[in-house]
PDB file of C-alpha atoms in Angstrom:
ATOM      1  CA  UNK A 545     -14.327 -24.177  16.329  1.00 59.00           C
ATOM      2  CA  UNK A 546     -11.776 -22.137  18.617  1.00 79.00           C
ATOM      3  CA  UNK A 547     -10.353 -25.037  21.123  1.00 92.00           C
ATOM      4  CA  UNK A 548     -11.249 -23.905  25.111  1.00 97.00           C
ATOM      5  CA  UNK A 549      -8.732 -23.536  27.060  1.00 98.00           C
ATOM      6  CA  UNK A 550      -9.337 -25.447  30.175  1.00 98.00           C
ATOM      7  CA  UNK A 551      -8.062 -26.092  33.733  1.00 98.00           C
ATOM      8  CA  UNK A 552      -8.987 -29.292  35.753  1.00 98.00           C
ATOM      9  CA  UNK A 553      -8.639 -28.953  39.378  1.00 98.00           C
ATOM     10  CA  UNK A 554      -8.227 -31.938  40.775  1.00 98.00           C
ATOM     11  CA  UNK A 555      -5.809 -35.489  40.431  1.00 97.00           C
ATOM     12  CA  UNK A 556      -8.108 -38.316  41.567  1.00 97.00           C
ATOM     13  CA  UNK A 557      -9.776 -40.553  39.479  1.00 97.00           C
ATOM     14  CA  UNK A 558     -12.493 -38.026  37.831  1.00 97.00           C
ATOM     15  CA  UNK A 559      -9.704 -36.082  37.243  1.00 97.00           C
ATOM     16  CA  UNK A 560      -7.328 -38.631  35.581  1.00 97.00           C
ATOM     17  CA  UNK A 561     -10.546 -39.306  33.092  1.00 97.00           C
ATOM     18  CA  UNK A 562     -11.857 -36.071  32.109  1.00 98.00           C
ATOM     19  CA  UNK A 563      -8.355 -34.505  31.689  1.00 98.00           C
ATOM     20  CA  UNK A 564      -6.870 -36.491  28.521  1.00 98.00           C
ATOM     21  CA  UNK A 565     -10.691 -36.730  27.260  1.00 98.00           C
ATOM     22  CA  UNK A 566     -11.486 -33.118  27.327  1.00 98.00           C
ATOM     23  CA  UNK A 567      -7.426 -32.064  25.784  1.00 97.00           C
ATOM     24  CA  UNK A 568      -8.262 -33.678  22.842  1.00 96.00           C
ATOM     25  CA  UNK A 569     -10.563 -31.043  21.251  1.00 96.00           C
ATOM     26  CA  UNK A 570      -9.688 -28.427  23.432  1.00 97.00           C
ATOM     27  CA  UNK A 571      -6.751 -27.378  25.538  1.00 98.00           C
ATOM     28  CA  UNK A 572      -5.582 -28.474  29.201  1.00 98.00           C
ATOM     29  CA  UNK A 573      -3.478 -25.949  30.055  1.00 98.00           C
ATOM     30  CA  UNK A 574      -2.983 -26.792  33.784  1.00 98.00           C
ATOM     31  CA  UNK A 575      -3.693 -29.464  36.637  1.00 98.00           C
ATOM     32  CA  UNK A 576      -4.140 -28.254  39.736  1.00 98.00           C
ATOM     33  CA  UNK A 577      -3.886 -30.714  42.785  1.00 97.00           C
ATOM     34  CA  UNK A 578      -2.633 -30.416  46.316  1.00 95.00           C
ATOM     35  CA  UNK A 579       0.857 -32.747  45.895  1.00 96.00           C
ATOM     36  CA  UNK A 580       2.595 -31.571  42.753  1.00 97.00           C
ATOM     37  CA  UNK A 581       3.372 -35.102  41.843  1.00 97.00           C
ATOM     38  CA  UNK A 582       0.029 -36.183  41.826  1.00 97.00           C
ATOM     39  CA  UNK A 583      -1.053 -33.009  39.469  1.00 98.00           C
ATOM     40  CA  UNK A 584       2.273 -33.864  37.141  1.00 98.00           C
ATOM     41  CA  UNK A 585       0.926 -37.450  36.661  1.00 97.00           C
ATOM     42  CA  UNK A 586      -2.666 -36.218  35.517  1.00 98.00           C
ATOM     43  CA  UNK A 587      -0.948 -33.390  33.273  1.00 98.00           C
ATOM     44  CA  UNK A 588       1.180 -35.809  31.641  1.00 98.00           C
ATOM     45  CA  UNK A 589      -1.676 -37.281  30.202  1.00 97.00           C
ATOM     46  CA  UNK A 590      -2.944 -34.007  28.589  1.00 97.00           C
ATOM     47  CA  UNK A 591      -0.303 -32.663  25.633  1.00 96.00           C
ATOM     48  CA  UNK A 592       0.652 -29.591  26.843  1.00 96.00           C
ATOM     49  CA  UNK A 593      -0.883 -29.237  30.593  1.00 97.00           C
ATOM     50  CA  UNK A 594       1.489 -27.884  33.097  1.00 98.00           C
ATOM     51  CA  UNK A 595       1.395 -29.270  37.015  1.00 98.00           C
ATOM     52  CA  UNK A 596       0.751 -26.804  39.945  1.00 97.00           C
ATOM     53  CA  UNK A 597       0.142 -27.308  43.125  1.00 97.00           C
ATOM     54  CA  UNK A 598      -1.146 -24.121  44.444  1.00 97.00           C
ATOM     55  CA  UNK A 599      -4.653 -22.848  44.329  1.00 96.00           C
ATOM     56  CA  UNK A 600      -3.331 -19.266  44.359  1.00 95.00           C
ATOM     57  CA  UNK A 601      -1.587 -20.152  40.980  1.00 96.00           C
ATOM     58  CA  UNK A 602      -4.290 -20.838  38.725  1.00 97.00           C
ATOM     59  CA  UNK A 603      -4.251 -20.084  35.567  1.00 96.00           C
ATOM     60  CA  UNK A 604      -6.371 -16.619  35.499  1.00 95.00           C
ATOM     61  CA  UNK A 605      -7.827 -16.800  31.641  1.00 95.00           C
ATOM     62  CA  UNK A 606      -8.701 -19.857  31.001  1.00 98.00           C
ATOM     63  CA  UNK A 607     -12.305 -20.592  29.284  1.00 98.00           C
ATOM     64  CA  UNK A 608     -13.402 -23.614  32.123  1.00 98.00           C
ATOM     65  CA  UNK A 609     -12.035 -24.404  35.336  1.00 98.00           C
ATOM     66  CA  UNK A 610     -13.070 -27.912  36.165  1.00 98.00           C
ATOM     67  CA  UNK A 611     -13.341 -28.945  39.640  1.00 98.00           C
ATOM     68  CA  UNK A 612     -12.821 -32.570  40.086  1.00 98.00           C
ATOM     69  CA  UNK A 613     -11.967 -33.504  43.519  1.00 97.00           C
ATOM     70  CA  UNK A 614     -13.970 -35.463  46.445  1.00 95.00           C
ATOM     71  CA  UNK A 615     -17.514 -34.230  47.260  1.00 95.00           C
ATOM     72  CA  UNK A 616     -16.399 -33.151  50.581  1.00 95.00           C
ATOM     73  CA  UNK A 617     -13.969 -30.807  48.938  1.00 96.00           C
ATOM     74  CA  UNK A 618     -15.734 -29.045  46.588  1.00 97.00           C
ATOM     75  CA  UNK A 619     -16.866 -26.027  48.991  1.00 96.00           C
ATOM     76  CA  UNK A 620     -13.372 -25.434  50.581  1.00 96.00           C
ATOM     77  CA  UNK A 621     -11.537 -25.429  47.209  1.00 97.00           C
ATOM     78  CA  UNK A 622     -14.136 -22.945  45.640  1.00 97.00           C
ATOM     79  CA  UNK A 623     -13.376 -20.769  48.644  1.00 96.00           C
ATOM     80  CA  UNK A 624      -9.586 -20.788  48.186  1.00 96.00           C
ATOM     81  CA  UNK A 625      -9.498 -20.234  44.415  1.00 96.00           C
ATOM     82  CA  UNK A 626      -9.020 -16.334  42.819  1.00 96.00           C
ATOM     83  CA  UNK A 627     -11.828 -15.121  41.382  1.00 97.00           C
ATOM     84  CA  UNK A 628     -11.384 -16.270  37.703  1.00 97.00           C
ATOM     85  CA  UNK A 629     -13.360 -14.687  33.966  1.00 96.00           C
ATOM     86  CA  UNK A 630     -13.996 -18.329  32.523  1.00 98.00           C
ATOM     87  CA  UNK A 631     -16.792 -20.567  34.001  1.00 98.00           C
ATOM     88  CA  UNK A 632     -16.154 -22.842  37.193  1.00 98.00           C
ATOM     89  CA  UNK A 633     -17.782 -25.864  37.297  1.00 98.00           C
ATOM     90  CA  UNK A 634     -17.635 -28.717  39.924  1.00 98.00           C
ATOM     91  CA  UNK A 635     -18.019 -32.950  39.058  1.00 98.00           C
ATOM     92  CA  UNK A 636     -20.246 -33.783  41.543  1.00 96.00           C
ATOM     93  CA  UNK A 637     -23.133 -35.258  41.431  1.00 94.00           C
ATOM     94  CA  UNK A 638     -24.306 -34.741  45.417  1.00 94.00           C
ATOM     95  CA  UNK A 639     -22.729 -30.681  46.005  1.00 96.00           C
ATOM     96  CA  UNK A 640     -25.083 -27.893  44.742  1.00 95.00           C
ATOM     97  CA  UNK A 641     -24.383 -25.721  42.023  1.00 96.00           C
ATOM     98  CA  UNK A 642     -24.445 -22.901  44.843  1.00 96.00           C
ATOM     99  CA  UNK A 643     -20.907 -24.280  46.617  1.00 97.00           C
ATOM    100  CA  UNK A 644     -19.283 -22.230  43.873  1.00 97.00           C
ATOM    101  CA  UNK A 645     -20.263 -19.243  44.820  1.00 95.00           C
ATOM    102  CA  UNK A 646     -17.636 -16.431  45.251  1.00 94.00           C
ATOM    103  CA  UNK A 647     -15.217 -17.981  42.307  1.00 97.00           C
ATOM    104  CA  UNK A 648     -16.847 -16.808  39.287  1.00 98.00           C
ATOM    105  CA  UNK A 649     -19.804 -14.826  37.237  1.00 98.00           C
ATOM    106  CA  UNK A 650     -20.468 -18.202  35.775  1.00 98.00           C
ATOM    107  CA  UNK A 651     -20.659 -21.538  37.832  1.00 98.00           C
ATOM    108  CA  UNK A 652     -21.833 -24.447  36.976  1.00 98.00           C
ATOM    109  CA  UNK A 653     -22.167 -28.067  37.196  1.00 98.00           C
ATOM    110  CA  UNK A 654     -20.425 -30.384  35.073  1.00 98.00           C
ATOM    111  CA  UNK A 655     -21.343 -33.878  36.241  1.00 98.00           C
ATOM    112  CA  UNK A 656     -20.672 -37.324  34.544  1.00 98.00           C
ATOM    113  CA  UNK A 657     -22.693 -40.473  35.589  1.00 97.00           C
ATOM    114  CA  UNK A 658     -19.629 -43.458  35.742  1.00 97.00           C
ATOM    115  CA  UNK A 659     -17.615 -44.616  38.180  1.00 96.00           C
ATOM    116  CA  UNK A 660     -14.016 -44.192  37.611  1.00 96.00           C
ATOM    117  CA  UNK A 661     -10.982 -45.867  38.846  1.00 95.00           C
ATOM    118  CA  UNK A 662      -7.228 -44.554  37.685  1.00 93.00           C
ATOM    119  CA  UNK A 663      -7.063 -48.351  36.569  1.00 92.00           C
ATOM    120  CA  UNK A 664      -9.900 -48.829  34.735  1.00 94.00           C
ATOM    121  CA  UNK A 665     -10.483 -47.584  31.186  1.00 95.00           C
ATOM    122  CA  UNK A 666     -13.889 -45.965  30.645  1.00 96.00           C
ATOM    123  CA  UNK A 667     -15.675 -44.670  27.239  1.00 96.00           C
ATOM    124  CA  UNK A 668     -15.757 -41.125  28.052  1.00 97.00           C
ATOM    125  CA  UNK A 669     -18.084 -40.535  24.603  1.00 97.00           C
ATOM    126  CA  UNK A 670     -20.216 -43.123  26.329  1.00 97.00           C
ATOM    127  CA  UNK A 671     -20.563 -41.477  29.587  1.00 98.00           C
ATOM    128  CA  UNK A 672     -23.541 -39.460  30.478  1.00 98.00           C
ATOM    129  CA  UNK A 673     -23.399 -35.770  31.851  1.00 98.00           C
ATOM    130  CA  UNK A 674     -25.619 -33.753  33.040  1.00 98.00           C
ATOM    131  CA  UNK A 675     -25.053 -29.944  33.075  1.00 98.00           C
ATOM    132  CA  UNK A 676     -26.500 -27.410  35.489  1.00 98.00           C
ATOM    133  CA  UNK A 677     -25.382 -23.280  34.900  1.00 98.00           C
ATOM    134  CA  UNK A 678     -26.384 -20.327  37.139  1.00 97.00           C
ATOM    135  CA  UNK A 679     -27.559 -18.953  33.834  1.00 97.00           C
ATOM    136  CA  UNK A 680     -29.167 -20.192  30.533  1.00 97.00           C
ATOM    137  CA  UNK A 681     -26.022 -19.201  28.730  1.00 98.00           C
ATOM    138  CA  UNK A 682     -23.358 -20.447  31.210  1.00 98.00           C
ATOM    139  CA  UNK A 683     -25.405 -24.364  31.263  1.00 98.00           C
ATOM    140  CA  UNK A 684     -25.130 -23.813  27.362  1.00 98.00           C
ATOM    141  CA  UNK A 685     -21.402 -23.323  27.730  1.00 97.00           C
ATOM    142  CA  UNK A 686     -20.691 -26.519  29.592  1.00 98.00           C
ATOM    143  CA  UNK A 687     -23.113 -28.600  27.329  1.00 98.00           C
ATOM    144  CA  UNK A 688     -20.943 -27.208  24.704  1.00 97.00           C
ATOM    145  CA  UNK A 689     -17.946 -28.254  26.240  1.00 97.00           C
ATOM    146  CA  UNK A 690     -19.344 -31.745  27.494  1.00 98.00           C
ATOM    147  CA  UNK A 691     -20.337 -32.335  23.906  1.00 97.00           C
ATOM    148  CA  UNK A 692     -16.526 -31.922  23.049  1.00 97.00           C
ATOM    149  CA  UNK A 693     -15.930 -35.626  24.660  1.00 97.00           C
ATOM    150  CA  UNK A 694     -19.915 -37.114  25.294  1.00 98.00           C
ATOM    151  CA  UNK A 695     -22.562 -38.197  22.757  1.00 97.00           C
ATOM    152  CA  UNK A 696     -24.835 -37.505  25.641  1.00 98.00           C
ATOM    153  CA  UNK A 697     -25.602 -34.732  27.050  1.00 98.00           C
ATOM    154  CA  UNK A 698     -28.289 -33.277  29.579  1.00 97.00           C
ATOM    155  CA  UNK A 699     -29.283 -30.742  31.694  1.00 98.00           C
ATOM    156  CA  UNK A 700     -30.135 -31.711  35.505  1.00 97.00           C
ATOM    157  CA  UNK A 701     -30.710 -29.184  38.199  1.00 95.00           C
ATOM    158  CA  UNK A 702     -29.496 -29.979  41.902  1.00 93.00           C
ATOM    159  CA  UNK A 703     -32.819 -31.742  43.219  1.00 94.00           C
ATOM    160  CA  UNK A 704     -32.521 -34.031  39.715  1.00 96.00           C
ATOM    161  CA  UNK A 705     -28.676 -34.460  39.869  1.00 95.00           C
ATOM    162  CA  UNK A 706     -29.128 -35.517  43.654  1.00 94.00           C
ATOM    163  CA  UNK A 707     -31.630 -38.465  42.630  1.00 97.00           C
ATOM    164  CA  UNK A 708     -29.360 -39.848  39.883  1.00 97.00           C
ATOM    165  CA  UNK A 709     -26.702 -39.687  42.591  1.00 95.00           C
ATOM    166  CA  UNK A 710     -28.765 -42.201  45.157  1.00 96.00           C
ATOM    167  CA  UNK A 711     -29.974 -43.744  42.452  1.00 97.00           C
ATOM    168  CA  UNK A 712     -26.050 -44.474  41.147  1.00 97.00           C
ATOM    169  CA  UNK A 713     -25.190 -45.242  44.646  1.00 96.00           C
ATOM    170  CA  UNK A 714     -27.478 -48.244  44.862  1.00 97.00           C
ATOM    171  CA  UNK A 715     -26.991 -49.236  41.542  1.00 97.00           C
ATOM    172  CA  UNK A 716     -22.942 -49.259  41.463  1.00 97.00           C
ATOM    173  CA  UNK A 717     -21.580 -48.774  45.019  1.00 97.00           C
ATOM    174  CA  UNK A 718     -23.686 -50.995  46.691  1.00 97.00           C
ATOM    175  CA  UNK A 719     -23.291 -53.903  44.577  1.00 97.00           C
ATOM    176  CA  UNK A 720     -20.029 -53.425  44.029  1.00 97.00           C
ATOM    177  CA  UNK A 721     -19.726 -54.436  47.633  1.00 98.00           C
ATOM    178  CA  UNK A 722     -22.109 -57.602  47.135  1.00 97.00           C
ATOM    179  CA  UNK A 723     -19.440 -58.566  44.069  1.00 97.00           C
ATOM    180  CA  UNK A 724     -16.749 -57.838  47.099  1.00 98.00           C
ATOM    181  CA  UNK A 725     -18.489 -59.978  49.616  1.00 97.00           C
ATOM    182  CA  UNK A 726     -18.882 -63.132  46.854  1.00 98.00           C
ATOM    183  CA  UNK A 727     -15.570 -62.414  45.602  1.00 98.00           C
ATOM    184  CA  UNK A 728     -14.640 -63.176  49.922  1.00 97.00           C
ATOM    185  CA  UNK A 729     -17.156 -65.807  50.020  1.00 97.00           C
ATOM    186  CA  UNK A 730     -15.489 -67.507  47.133  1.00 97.00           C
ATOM    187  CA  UNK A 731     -11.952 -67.289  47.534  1.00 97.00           C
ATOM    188  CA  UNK A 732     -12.337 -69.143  51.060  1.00 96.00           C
ATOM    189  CA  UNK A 733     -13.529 -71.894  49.382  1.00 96.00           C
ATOM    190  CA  UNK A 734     -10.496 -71.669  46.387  1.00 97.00           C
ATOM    191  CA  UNK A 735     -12.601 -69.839  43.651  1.00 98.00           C
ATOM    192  CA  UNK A 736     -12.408 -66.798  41.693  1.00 98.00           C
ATOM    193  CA  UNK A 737     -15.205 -64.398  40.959  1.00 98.00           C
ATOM    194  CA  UNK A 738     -14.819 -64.821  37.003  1.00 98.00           C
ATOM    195  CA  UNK A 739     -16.700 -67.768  37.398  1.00 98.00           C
ATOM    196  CA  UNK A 740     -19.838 -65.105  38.308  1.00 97.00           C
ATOM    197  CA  UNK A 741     -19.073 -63.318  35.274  1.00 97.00           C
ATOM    198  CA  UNK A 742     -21.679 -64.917  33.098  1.00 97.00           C
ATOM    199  CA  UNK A 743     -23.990 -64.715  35.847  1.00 97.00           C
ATOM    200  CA  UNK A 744     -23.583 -61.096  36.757  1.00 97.00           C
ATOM    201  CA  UNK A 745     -23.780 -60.541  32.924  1.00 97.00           C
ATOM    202  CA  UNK A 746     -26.867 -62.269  32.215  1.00 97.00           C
ATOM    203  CA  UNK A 747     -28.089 -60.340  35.503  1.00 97.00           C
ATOM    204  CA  UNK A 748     -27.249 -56.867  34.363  1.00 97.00           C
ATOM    205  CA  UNK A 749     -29.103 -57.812  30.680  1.00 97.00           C
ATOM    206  CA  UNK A 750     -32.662 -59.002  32.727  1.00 97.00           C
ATOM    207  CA  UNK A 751     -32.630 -55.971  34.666  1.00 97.00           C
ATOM    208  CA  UNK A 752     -32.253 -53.527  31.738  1.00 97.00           C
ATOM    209  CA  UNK A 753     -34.521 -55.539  29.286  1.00 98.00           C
ATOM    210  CA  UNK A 754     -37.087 -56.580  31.814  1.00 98.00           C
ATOM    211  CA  UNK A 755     -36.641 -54.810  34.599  1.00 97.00           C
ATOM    212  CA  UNK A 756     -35.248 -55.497  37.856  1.00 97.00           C
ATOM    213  CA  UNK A 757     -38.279 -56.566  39.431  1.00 95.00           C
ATOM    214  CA  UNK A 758     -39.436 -58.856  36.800  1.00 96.00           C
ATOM    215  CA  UNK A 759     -36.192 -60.082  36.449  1.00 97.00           C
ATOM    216  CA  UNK A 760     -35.635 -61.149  40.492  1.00 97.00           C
ATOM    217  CA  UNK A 761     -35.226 -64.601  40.891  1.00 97.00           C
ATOM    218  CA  UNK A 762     -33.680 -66.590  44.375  1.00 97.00           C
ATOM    219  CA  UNK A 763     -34.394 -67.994  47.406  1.00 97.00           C
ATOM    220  CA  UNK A 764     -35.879 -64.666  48.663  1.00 97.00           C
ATOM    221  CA  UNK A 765     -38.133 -64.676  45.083  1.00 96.00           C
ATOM    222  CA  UNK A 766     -39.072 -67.394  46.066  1.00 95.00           C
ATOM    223  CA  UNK A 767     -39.440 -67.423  49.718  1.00 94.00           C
ATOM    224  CA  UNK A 768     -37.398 -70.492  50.575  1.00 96.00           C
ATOM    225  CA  UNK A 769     -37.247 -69.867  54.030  1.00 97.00           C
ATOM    226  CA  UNK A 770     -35.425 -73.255  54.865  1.00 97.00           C
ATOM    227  CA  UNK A 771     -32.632 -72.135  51.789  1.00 97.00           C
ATOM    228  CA  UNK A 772     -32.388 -68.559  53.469  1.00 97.00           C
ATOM    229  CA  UNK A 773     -32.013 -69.836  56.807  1.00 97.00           C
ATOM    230  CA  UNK A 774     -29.268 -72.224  55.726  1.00 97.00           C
ATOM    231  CA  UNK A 775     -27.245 -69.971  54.366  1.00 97.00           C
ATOM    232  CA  UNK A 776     -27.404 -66.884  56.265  1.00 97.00           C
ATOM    233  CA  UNK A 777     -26.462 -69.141  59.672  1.00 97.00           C
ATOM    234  CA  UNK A 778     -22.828 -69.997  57.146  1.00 96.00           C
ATOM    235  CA  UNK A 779     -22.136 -66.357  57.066  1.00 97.00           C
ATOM    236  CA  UNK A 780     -19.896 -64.224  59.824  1.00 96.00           C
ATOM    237  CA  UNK A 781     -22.498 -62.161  61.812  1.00 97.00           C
ATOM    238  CA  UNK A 782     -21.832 -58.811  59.727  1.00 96.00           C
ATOM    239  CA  UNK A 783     -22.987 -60.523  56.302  1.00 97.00           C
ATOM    240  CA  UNK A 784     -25.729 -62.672  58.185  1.00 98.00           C
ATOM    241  CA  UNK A 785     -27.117 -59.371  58.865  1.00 98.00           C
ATOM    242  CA  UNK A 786     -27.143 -57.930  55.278  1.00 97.00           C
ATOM    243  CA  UNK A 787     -28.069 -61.238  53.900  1.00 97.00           C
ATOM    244  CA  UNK A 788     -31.502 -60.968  56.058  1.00 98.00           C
ATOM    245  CA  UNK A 789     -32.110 -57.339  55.323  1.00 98.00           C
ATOM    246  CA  UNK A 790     -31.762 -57.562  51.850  1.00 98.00           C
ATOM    247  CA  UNK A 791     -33.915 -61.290  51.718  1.00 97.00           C
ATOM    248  CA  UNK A 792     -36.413 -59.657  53.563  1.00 97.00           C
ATOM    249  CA  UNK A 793     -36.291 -56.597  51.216  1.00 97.00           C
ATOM    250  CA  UNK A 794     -36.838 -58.711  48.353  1.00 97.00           C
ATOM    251  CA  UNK A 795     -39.934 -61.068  50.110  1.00 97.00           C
ATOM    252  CA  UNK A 796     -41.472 -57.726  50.750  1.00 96.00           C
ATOM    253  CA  UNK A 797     -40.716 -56.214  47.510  1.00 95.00           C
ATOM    254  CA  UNK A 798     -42.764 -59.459  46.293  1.00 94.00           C
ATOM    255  CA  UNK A 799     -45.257 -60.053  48.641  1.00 85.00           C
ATOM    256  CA  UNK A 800     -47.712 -60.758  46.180  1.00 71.00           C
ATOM    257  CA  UNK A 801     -46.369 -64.440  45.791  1.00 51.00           C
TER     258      UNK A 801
END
């Protein structure tokens, strides 16, 4: 098969992903980011990818032009690219499909369920995405293309793509922050989080073999008011107030017991 030639707008952490992942069966031929050095760092990871740091410079015949910055940005780069042949596709998994409009024929959605730090190494094969086209043929395109560095693939229009988003968001952002918080609560008293690792192990397991709600167990479970109590009057006043929000989310989530 004829390797795509592909640009990748963008130099954040989508961006320093998807770039070396998608050059290896196709063809990064340019990063495009607003500070050159930041778009030479991301192309150095692609084989032959050149650095640019104007919009008004893209490449003009490439197959793909992904769009990988912040969710916020999406609209305002669309409207300062050139109009462009190849299919332009954005990352996110919040921004219509329609925020494209104006840079090509084809636009798309190209949109992979992870979170991704510049630090951290992530499976790209193992990463979901979920493709969305402004035509049958143009969401075939980018399913091609996705299948290129994913063993799964799917189609998602906006309404879909904007569930898996909130769902993602509660399931990765916000207890991220509860790891942060522990991690806080921890090292005050001398102690490291990796000594939560088999917990939050055993914890992820439960959820995704029983299911979360099955698998609850704590003070809140269990409504030990006197343990609750206790602990949230230890806390500073902003994590007093999550830790009752979330214990009474969970006694109410279980109000059968």
């Amino acid at each position: 098969m004829e390797r795509r030639r592909i640009v990748v707008v963008g130099s954040g952490n989508v961006a320093t992903h998807l770039a070396p992942a998608l050059d290896r069966e196709n063809d990064v031929v340019q990063v495009v980011a607003r500070s050159l050095e930041s778009a030479s760092k991301v192309a150095s990871l692609t084989r032959n990818g050149r650095a640019c740091a104007l919009l008004s410079e893209i490449e003009p015949d490439a197959d793909f032009y992904i769009v990988a910055v912040n969710d916020d940005a999406v609209e305002a780069v669309a409207k300062s690219m050139p109009r462009v042949a190849g299919v332009v596709a954005h990352t996110s998994g919040s921004v219509p499909m329609s925020a494209l409009a104006g840079t090509s024929a084809r636009v798309g959605v190209f949109y992979p369920l992870q979170t991704f730090s510049r630090e951290a190494k992530v499976d790209v094969e193992r990463v979901p995405f979920f493709i969305e086209g402004n035509t049958p043929a143009c969401a075939d395109e980018l399913a091609a293309l996705a299948r290129t560095i994913s063993h799964s693939v799917e189609f998602a229009d906006s309404a879909r793509r904007s569930v898996l988003h909130l769902a993602a968001v509660f399931a990765c952002n916000f207890s991220n922050y509860m790891w942060d918080c522990a991690d806080g609560i921890l090292a005050e008293a001398g102690l490291s989080l990796e000594v939560m690792r088999p917990l939050l192990e055993v914890t992820l397991d439960k959820a995704m073999t029983l299911g979360p709600r099955a698998a609850q167990t704590g003070p809140a479970r269990r409504h030990d008011y006197g343990v609750m109590n206790s602990q949230s009057s230890k806390l500073p006043e902003n994590l007093s107030k999550i830790y009752d929000i979330l214990s009474q989310g969970i006694i109410e989530n279980h109000s059968d017991k």
